[in-house]
Coordinates of C-alpha atoms in Angstrom, one line a residue:
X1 CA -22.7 -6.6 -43.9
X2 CA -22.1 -10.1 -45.0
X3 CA -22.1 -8.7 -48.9
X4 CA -19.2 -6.1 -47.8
X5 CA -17.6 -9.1 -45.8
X6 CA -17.2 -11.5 -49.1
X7 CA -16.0 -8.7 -51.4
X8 CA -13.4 -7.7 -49.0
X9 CA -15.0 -4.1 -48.9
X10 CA -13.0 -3.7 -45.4
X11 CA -14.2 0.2 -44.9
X12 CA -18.1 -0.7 -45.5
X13 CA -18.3 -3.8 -44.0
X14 CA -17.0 -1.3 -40.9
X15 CA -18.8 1.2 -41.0
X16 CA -22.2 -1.6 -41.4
X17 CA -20.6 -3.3 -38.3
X18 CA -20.4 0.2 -36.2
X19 CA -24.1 1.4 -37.3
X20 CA -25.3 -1.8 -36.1
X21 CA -23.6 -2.5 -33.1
X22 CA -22.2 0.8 -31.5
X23 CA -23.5 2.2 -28.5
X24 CA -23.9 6.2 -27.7
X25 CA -21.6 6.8 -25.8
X26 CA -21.9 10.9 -26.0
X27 CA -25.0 10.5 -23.5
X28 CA -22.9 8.8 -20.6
X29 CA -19.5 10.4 -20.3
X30 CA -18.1 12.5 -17.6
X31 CA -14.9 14.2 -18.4
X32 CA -13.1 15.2 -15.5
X33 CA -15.9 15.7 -13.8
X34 CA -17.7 17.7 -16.7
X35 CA -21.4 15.8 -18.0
X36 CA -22.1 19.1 -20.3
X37 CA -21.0 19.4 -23.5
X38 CA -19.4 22.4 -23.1
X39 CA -16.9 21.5 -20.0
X40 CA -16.2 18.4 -22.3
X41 CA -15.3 20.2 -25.6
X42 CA -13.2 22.3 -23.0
X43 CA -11.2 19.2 -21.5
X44 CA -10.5 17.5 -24.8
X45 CA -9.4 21.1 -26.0
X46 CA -7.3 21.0 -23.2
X47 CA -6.0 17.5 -23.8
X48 CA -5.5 18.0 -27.4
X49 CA -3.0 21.0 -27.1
X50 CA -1.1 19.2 -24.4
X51 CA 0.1 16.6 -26.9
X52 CA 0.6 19.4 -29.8
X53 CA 4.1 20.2 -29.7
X54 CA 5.7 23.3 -31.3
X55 CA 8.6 22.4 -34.2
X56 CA 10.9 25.5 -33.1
X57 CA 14.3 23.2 -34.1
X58 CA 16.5 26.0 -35.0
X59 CA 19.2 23.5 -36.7
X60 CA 16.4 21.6 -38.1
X61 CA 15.3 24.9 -40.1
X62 CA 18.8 26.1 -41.2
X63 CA 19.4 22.7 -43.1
X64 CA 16.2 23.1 -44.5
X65 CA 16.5 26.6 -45.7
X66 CA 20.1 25.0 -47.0
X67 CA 18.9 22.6 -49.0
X68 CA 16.3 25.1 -50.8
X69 CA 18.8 27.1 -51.9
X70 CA 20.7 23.8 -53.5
X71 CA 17.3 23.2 -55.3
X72 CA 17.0 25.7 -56.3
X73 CA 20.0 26.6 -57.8
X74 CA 19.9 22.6 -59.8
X75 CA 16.6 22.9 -61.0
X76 CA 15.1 26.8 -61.6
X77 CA 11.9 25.3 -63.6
X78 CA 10.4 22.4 -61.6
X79 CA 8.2 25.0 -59.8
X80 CA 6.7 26.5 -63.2
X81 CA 6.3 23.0 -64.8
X82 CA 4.2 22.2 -61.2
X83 CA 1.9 25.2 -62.0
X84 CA 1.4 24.4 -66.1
X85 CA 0.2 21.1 -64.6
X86 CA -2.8 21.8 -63.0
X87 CA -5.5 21.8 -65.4
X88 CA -8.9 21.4 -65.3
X89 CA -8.1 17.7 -66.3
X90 CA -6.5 17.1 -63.0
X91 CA -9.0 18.6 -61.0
X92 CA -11.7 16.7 -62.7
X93 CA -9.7 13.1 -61.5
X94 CA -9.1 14.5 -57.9
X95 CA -12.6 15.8 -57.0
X96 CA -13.9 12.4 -58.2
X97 CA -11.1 11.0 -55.7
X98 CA -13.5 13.1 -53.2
X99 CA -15.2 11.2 -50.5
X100 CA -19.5 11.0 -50.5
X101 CA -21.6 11.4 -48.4
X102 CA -18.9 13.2 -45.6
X103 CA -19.8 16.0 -43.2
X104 CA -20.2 19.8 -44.7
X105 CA -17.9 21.2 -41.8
X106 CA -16.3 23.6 -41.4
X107 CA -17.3 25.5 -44.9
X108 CA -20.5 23.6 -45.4
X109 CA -19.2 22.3 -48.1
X110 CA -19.0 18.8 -49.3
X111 CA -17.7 16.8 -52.1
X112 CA -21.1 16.6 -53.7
X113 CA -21.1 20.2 -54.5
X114 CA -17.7 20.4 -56.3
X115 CA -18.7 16.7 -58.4
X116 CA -22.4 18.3 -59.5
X117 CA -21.2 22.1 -60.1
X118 CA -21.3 23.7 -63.6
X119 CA -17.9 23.0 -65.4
X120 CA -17.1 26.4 -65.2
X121 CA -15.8 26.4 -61.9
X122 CA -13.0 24.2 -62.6
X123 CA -11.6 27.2 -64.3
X124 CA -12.1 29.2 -61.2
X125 CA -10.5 26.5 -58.8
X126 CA -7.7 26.5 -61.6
X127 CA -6.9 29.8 -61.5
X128 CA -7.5 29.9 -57.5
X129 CA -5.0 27.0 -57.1
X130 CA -2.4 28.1 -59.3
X131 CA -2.2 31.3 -57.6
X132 CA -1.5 29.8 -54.5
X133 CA 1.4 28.0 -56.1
X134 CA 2.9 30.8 -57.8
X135 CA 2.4 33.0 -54.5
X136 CA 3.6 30.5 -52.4
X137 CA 0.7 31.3 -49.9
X138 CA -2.5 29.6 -49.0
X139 CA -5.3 31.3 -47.2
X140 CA -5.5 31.4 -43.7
X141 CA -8.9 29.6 -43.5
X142 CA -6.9 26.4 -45.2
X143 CA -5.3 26.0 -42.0
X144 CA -8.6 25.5 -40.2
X145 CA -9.9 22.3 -38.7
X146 CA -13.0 21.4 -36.7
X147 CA -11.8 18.7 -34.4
X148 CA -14.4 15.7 -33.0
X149 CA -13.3 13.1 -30.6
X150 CA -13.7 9.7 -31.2
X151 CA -13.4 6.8 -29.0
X152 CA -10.5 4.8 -29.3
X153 CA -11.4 1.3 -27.4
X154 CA -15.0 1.1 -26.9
X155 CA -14.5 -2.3 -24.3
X156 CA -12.2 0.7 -22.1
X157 CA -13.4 3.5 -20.1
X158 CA -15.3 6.5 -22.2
X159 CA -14.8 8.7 -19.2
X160 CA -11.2 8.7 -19.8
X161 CA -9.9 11.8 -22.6
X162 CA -6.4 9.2 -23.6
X163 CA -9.1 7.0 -24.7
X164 CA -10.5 9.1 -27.7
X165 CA -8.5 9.9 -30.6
X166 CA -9.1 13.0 -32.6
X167 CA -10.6 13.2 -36.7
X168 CA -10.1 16.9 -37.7
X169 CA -12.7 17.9 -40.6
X170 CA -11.1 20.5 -42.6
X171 CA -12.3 22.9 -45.5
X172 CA -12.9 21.1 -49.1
X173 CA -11.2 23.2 -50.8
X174 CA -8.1 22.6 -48.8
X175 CA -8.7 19.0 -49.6
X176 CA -8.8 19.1 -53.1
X177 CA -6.1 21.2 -52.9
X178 CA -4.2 18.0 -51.1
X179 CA -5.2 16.1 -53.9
X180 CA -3.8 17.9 -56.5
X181 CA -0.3 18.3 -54.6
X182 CA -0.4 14.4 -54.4
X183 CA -1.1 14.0 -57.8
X184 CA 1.8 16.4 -58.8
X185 CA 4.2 14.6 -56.7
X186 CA 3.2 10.9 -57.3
X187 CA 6.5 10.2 -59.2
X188 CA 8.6 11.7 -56.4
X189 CA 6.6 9.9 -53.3
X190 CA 6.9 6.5 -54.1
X191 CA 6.8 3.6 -51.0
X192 CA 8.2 0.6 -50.0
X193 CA 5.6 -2.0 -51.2
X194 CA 5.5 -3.3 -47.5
X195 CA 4.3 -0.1 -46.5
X196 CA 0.4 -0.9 -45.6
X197 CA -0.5 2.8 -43.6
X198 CA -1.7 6.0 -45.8
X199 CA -1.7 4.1 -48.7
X200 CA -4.5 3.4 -51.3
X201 CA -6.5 0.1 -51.3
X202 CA -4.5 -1.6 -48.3
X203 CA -4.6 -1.4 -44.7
X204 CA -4.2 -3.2 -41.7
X205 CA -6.0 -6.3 -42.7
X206 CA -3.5 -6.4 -45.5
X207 CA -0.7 -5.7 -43.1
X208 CA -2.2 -8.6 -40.6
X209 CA -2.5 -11.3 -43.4
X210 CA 0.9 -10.5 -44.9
X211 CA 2.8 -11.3 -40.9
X212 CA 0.8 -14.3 -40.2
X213 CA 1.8 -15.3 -44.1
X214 CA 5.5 -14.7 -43.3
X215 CA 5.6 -16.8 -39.7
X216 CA 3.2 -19.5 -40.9
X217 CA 6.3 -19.8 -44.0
X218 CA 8.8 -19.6 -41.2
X219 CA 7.6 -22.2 -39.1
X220 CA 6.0 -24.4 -40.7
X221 CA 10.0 -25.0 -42.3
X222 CA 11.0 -25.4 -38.6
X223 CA 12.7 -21.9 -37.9
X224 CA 12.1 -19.6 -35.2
X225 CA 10.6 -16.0 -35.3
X226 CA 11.3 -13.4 -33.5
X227 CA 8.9 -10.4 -33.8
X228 CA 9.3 -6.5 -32.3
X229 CA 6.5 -4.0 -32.8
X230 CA 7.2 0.0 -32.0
X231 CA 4.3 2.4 -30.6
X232 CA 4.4 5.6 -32.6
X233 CA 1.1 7.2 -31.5
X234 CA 2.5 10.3 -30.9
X235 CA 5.5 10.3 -33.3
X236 CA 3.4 12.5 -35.8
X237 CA 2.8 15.0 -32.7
X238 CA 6.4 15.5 -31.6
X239 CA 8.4 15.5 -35.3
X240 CA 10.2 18.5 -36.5
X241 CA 8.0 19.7 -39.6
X242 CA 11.7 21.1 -40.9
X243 CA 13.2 17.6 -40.9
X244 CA 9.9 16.3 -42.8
X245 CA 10.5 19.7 -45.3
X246 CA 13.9 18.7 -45.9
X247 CA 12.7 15.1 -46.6
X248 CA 10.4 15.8 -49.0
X249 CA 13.4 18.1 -50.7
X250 CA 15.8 15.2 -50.5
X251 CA 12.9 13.0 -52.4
X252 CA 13.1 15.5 -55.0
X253 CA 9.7 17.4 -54.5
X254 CA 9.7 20.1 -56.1
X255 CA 10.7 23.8 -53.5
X256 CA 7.4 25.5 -55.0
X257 CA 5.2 23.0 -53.3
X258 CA 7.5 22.5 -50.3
X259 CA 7.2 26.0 -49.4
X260 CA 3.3 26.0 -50.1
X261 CA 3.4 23.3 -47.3
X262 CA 5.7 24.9 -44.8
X263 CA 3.7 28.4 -45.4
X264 CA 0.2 26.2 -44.7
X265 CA 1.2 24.4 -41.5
X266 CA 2.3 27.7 -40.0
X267 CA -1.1 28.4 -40.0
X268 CA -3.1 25.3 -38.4
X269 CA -5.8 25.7 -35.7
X270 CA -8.8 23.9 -34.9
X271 CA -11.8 24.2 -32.7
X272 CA -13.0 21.1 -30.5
X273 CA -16.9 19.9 -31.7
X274 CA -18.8 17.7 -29.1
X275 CA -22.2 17.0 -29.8
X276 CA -23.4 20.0 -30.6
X277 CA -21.3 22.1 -29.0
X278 CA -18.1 23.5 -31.6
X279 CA -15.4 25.4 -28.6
X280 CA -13.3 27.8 -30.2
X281 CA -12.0 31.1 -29.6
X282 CA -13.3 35.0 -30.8
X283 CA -9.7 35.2 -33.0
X284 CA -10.7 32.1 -34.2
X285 CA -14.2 32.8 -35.7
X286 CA -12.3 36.2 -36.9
X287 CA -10.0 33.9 -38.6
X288 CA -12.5 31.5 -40.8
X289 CA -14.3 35.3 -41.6
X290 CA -10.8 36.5 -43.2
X291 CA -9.5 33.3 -44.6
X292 CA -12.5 33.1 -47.1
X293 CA -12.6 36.6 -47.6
X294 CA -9.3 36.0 -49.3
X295 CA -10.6 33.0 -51.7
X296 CA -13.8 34.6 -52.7
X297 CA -12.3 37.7 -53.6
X298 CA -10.0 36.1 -55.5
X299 CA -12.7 34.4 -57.2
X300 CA -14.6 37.6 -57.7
X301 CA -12.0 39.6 -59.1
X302 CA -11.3 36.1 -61.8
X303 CA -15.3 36.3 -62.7
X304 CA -14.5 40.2 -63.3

Protein backbone atom coordinates (compact mmCIF):
# COMPACT_ATOMS: atom_id res chain seq x y z
CA UNK A 1 0.00 0.00 0.00
CA UNK A 2 2.67 2.43 0.91
CA UNK A 3 4.58 1.29 -2.58
CA UNK A 4 1.22 2.23 -4.55
CA UNK A 5 1.06 5.47 -2.32
CA UNK A 6 4.72 6.86 -3.47
CA UNK A 7 4.16 5.98 -7.17
CA UNK A 8 0.97 7.77 -7.23
CA UNK A 9 -0.77 4.39 -8.37
CA UNK A 10 -4.16 6.12 -7.01
CA UNK A 11 -6.49 2.95 -8.29
CA UNK A 12 -4.14 0.28 -6.38
CA UNK A 13 -3.21 1.97 -3.59
CA UNK A 14 -7.42 1.93 -3.30
CA UNK A 15 -8.21 -1.03 -3.97
CA UNK A 16 -5.05 -2.19 -1.15
CA UNK A 17 -6.76 0.37 1.25
CA UNK A 18 -10.44 -1.33 0.79
CA UNK A 19 -9.11 -5.12 1.04
CA UNK A 20 -7.53 -4.09 4.14
CA UNK A 21 -9.82 -2.12 5.87
CA UNK A 22 -13.46 -2.67 4.50
CA UNK A 23 -15.97 -4.23 6.52
CA UNK A 24 -18.81 -6.86 5.13
CA UNK A 25 -21.41 -5.16 5.05
CA UNK A 26 -23.67 -7.79 2.80
CA UNK A 27 -24.09 -9.83 6.25
CA UNK A 28 -25.79 -6.92 8.25
CA UNK A 29 -28.24 -5.03 6.00
CA UNK A 30 -31.87 -4.83 6.14
CA UNK A 31 -33.48 -3.33 3.18
CA UNK A 32 -36.87 -2.18 3.86
CA UNK A 33 -37.31 -4.56 6.08
CA UNK A 34 -35.86 -7.40 3.76
CA UNK A 35 -32.49 -9.43 5.62
CA UNK A 36 -32.66 -12.15 2.53
CA UNK A 37 -30.97 -11.72 -0.41
CA UNK A 38 -33.62 -12.14 -2.52
CA UNK A 39 -36.17 -9.24 -0.97
CA UNK A 40 -32.91 -7.08 -1.22
CA UNK A 41 -32.05 -7.72 -4.96
CA UNK A 42 -35.87 -6.97 -5.23
CA UNK A 43 -35.69 -3.49 -3.45
CA UNK A 44 -32.63 -2.25 -5.11
CA UNK A 45 -34.34 -3.53 -8.46
CA UNK A 46 -37.05 -1.52 -7.39
CA UNK A 47 -34.94 1.53 -6.50
CA UNK A 48 -32.83 1.34 -9.59
CA UNK A 49 -35.80 1.63 -12.10
CA UNK A 50 -37.30 4.54 -10.10
CA UNK A 51 -34.35 6.71 -11.07
CA UNK A 52 -34.21 5.19 -14.83
CA UNK A 53 -36.03 7.66 -16.86
CA UNK A 54 -37.40 7.03 -20.35
CA UNK A 55 -35.85 9.58 -23.19
CA UNK A 56 -39.35 9.75 -25.17
CA UNK A 57 -38.42 13.83 -26.22
CA UNK A 58 -40.26 13.85 -29.42
CA UNK A 59 -38.52 17.34 -30.46
CA UNK A 60 -35.37 16.01 -29.14
CA UNK A 61 -35.61 13.12 -31.80
CA UNK A 62 -36.75 15.11 -34.87
CA UNK A 63 -33.63 17.45 -34.65
CA UNK A 64 -31.65 14.43 -34.37
CA UNK A 65 -33.09 12.56 -37.19
CA UNK A 66 -32.48 16.37 -38.96
CA UNK A 67 -29.24 16.56 -38.54
CA UNK A 68 -28.51 12.81 -39.91
CA UNK A 69 -29.87 13.57 -42.88
CA UNK A 70 -27.41 16.96 -43.15
CA UNK A 71 -24.50 14.32 -42.48
CA UNK A 72 -25.31 12.56 -44.44
CA UNK A 73 -25.83 14.37 -47.34
CA UNK A 74 -21.95 16.36 -46.52
CA UNK A 75 -20.10 13.45 -46.02
CA UNK A 76 -21.51 9.91 -47.88
CA UNK A 77 -18.05 7.97 -47.00
CA UNK A 78 -17.18 8.61 -43.37
CA UNK A 79 -19.20 5.54 -42.45
CA UNK A 80 -17.25 3.16 -44.96
CA UNK A 81 -13.75 4.63 -44.03
CA UNK A 82 -15.09 3.72 -40.13
CA UNK A 83 -15.58 0.11 -41.19
CA UNK A 84 -12.02 -0.25 -43.42
CA UNK A 85 -10.61 0.84 -40.06
CA UNK A 86 -11.12 -1.85 -37.89
CA UNK A 87 -8.40 -4.33 -38.35
CA UNK A 88 -7.09 -6.81 -36.52
CA UNK A 89 -4.37 -4.16 -35.53
CA UNK A 90 -6.89 -2.19 -33.71
CA UNK A 91 -8.34 -4.95 -31.89
CA UNK A 92 -5.03 -6.15 -30.86
CA UNK A 93 -4.36 -2.32 -28.99
CA UNK A 94 -8.01 -2.31 -27.48
CA UNK A 95 -8.13 -5.86 -25.96
CA UNK A 96 -4.72 -5.04 -24.37
CA UNK A 97 -6.65 -1.75 -23.09
CA UNK A 98 -8.88 -4.65 -21.38
CA UNK A 99 -9.00 -4.71 -17.66
CA UNK A 100 -7.28 -8.08 -15.55
CA UNK A 101 -8.28 -9.79 -13.31
CA UNK A 102 -12.27 -8.48 -13.61
CA UNK A 103 -15.41 -10.51 -12.97
CA UNK A 104 -16.54 -13.21 -15.96
CA UNK A 105 -20.26 -11.92 -15.69
CA UNK A 106 -22.63 -11.94 -17.44
CA UNK A 107 -20.96 -14.18 -20.46
CA UNK A 108 -18.19 -15.73 -18.32
CA UNK A 109 -16.02 -14.12 -20.19
CA UNK A 110 -13.07 -12.10 -19.20
CA UNK A 111 -10.40 -10.13 -20.71
CA UNK A 112 -7.91 -12.92 -20.05
CA UNK A 113 -9.55 -15.01 -22.59
CA UNK A 114 -9.60 -12.57 -25.49
CA UNK A 115 -5.50 -11.47 -24.58
CA UNK A 116 -4.41 -15.46 -24.50
CA UNK A 117 -6.76 -16.69 -27.51
CA UNK A 118 -5.24 -18.07 -30.83
CA UNK A 119 -4.67 -15.04 -33.27
CA UNK A 120 -7.23 -16.32 -35.33
CA UNK A 121 -10.07 -14.97 -33.59
CA UNK A 122 -9.18 -11.53 -34.17
CA UNK A 123 -10.33 -12.29 -37.69
CA UNK A 124 -13.53 -13.55 -36.33
CA UNK A 125 -14.18 -10.46 -34.01
CA UNK A 126 -13.17 -8.51 -37.24
CA UNK A 127 -15.57 -9.64 -39.28
CA UNK A 128 -18.27 -9.84 -36.27
CA UNK A 129 -17.64 -6.12 -35.52
CA UNK A 130 -17.71 -4.84 -38.87
CA UNK A 131 -20.94 -6.42 -39.52
CA UNK A 132 -22.43 -4.70 -36.84
CA UNK A 133 -21.29 -1.46 -38.32
CA UNK A 134 -22.28 -1.99 -41.72
CA UNK A 135 -25.79 -3.35 -40.32
CA UNK A 136 -26.14 -0.70 -38.10
CA UNK A 137 -27.41 -3.30 -35.42
CA UNK A 138 -25.86 -4.90 -32.37
CA UNK A 139 -27.14 -8.01 -30.77
CA UNK A 140 -29.60 -7.89 -28.29
CA UNK A 141 -27.35 -9.58 -25.57
CA UNK A 142 -24.96 -6.26 -25.94
CA UNK A 143 -27.60 -4.43 -24.22
CA UNK A 144 -27.34 -6.67 -21.19
CA UNK A 145 -25.98 -5.77 -17.85
CA UNK A 146 -25.72 -7.60 -14.45
CA UNK A 147 -26.10 -4.78 -11.96
CA UNK A 148 -24.31 -5.14 -8.17
CA UNK A 149 -24.80 -2.45 -5.52
CA UNK A 150 -22.18 -0.94 -4.00
CA UNK A 151 -22.06 1.29 -0.97
CA UNK A 152 -21.63 4.69 -1.47
CA UNK A 153 -20.44 6.15 2.21
CA UNK A 154 -19.50 3.42 4.33
CA UNK A 155 -19.38 6.00 7.71
CA UNK A 156 -23.59 6.34 6.63
CA UNK A 157 -26.24 3.92 7.09
CA UNK A 158 -25.99 0.48 4.81
CA UNK A 159 -29.65 -0.17 5.57
CA UNK A 160 -30.47 2.71 3.48
CA UNK A 161 -30.86 1.77 -0.76
CA UNK A 162 -29.84 5.97 -1.71
CA UNK A 163 -26.72 4.94 -0.09
CA UNK A 164 -25.44 2.38 -2.65
CA UNK A 165 -24.56 3.21 -6.09
CA UNK A 166 -24.84 0.80 -8.90
CA UNK A 167 -21.59 -0.85 -11.13
CA UNK A 168 -23.23 -2.72 -14.09
CA UNK A 169 -20.93 -5.63 -15.43
CA UNK A 170 -21.67 -6.00 -19.00
CA UNK A 171 -20.65 -8.65 -21.81
CA UNK A 172 -16.86 -8.44 -23.14
CA UNK A 173 -17.56 -8.44 -26.21
CA UNK A 174 -19.68 -5.39 -25.90
CA UNK A 175 -16.68 -3.83 -24.27
CA UNK A 176 -14.21 -4.33 -26.73
CA UNK A 177 -16.59 -3.28 -28.96
CA UNK A 178 -16.66 0.26 -26.82
CA UNK A 179 -13.15 0.32 -27.29
CA UNK A 180 -12.90 0.09 -30.77
CA UNK A 181 -15.74 2.89 -31.23
CA UNK A 182 -13.40 5.10 -28.94
CA UNK A 183 -10.53 4.50 -30.83
CA UNK A 184 -12.33 5.37 -34.16
CA UNK A 185 -13.61 8.53 -32.77
CA UNK A 186 -10.61 9.75 -30.76
CA UNK A 187 -10.00 12.71 -33.29
CA UNK A 188 -13.59 13.79 -33.03
CA UNK A 189 -13.95 13.47 -28.98
CA UNK A 190 -11.44 15.61 -27.83
CA UNK A 191 -11.84 17.53 -24.05
CA UNK A 192 -11.16 20.44 -22.43
CA UNK A 193 -7.83 19.75 -20.62
CA UNK A 194 -9.58 20.75 -17.31
CA UNK A 195 -11.87 17.97 -17.74
CA UNK A 196 -10.60 15.34 -14.89
CA UNK A 197 -13.87 12.70 -15.07
CA UNK A 198 -13.94 9.69 -17.79
CA UNK A 199 -10.63 10.50 -18.79
CA UNK A 200 -7.43 8.42 -18.94
CA UNK A 201 -4.70 8.66 -16.28
CA UNK A 202 -6.50 11.58 -14.16
CA UNK A 203 -9.09 11.67 -11.71
CA UNK A 204 -10.27 13.34 -8.74
CA UNK A 205 -7.04 13.54 -6.95
CA UNK A 206 -5.86 15.36 -10.04
CA UNK A 207 -9.01 17.46 -10.01
CA UNK A 208 -8.45 18.15 -6.04
CA UNK A 209 -4.70 19.21 -6.41
CA UNK A 210 -5.33 21.36 -9.36
CA UNK A 211 -8.31 23.77 -7.09
CA UNK A 212 -6.24 23.87 -4.04
CA UNK A 213 -3.26 24.95 -6.70
CA UNK A 214 -5.53 27.64 -8.16
CA UNK A 215 -6.86 29.32 -4.56
CA UNK A 216 -3.48 28.83 -2.78
CA UNK A 217 -2.21 31.17 -6.29
CA UNK A 218 -5.18 33.36 -5.62
CA UNK A 219 -4.65 34.02 -2.13
CA UNK A 220 -1.59 33.89 -1.33
CA UNK A 221 -1.53 37.29 -3.99
CA UNK A 222 -4.26 38.79 -1.57
CA UNK A 223 -7.49 38.17 -3.81
CA UNK A 224 -10.60 36.60 -2.89
CA UNK A 225 -12.14 33.28 -4.18
CA UNK A 226 -15.30 32.50 -4.61
CA UNK A 227 -16.13 28.82 -5.38
CA UNK A 228 -19.68 27.00 -6.64
CA UNK A 229 -19.91 23.23 -7.00
CA UNK A 230 -23.11 21.62 -8.95
CA UNK A 231 -24.52 17.95 -7.91
CA UNK A 232 -25.12 16.02 -11.06
CA UNK A 233 -25.72 12.51 -9.68
CA UNK A 234 -28.53 11.92 -11.52
CA UNK A 235 -27.96 14.15 -14.62
CA UNK A 236 -26.72 10.93 -16.63
CA UNK A 237 -30.28 9.34 -15.47
CA UNK A 238 -32.66 12.06 -16.67
CA UNK A 239 -30.70 13.33 -20.15
CA UNK A 240 -32.42 12.98 -23.47
CA UNK A 241 -30.19 10.19 -25.28
CA UNK A 242 -31.41 12.28 -28.69
CA UNK A 243 -29.75 15.49 -27.49
CA UNK A 244 -26.44 13.39 -26.61
CA UNK A 245 -26.99 11.72 -30.39
CA UNK A 246 -27.24 15.03 -31.92
CA UNK A 247 -24.04 16.10 -29.90
CA UNK A 248 -21.98 13.54 -30.92
CA UNK A 249 -23.23 14.50 -34.74
CA UNK A 250 -22.52 18.16 -34.11
CA UNK A 251 -18.81 16.91 -32.98
CA UNK A 252 -18.48 15.38 -36.17
CA UNK A 253 -18.81 11.58 -35.28
CA UNK A 254 -19.41 9.86 -37.89
CA UNK A 255 -23.86 8.78 -38.51
CA UNK A 256 -22.64 4.96 -38.93
CA UNK A 257 -21.50 4.83 -35.39
CA UNK A 258 -24.12 7.18 -34.11
CA UNK A 259 -26.75 5.04 -35.19
CA UNK A 260 -24.92 1.83 -33.92
CA UNK A 261 -25.29 3.77 -30.50
CA UNK A 262 -28.80 4.88 -30.71
CA UNK A 263 -29.85 1.19 -32.06
CA UNK A 264 -27.76 -0.35 -28.78
CA UNK A 265 -29.28 1.82 -26.02
CA UNK A 266 -32.73 0.93 -27.21
CA UNK A 267 -31.96 -2.21 -26.06
CA UNK A 268 -30.45 -1.90 -22.35
CA UNK A 269 -31.60 -4.11 -19.45
CA UNK A 270 -29.99 -5.44 -16.47
CA UNK A 271 -30.66 -7.86 -13.77
CA UNK A 272 -29.87 -6.88 -9.97
CA UNK A 273 -26.92 -9.41 -8.32
CA UNK A 274 -26.81 -9.45 -4.46
CA UNK A 275 -24.57 -11.85 -3.01
CA UNK A 276 -25.50 -14.66 -4.65
CA UNK A 277 -28.61 -14.01 -5.67
CA UNK A 278 -28.77 -12.44 -9.62
CA UNK A 279 -33.04 -11.11 -9.84
CA UNK A 280 -34.11 -10.96 -13.27
CA UNK A 281 -37.03 -11.74 -15.22
CA UNK A 282 -38.09 -15.13 -17.49
CA UNK A 283 -37.97 -12.52 -20.81
CA UNK A 284 -34.87 -11.67 -19.60
CA UNK A 285 -32.95 -15.01 -19.38
CA UNK A 286 -34.91 -15.51 -22.89
CA UNK A 287 -33.06 -12.49 -23.96
CA UNK A 288 -29.22 -13.40 -23.07
CA UNK A 289 -30.27 -17.09 -24.83
CA UNK A 290 -31.12 -15.09 -28.21
CA UNK A 291 -28.72 -12.29 -28.12
CA UNK A 292 -25.69 -14.88 -28.35
CA UNK A 293 -27.45 -16.98 -30.54
CA UNK A 294 -27.08 -14.07 -32.96
CA UNK A 295 -23.11 -13.61 -32.39
CA UNK A 296 -22.23 -17.33 -32.53
CA UNK A 297 -24.04 -17.91 -35.43
CA UNK A 298 -22.56 -15.27 -37.04
CA UNK A 299 -19.33 -16.61 -36.06
CA UNK A 300 -20.29 -20.10 -37.21
CA UNK A 301 -21.51 -19.26 -40.53
CA UNK A 302 -17.66 -16.85 -40.85
CA UNK A 303 -15.68 -20.32 -39.78
CA UNK A 304 -18.04 -22.04 -42.66
Amino acid sequence: MCSHFINKRIPEFSKTWNVKFRKNTNKQVNINGHVRDAGIANEFATYFKQVFHRSNDQQACNEYLSKCKECINENMCSGYKCIESITVELLDKCIRKLNLGKACVPDDLCAEHLLYSEPILFMHLQALLKLILCHRYVPNSFGIGVTVPLITDKTGSVNDVSNYRDITLSLLTSKLFELVIMSLCSDTLQTDSLQFGFKDKVGTADAIFTMKSTIKHLTDRGSSVYVASLDIRKAFDRVSHFKLYKSLLDTRVPVIIVDVLCDWYSKLCYAVRWNYILLCQPSLQCLVVSGWAVVFHLLYSMCL
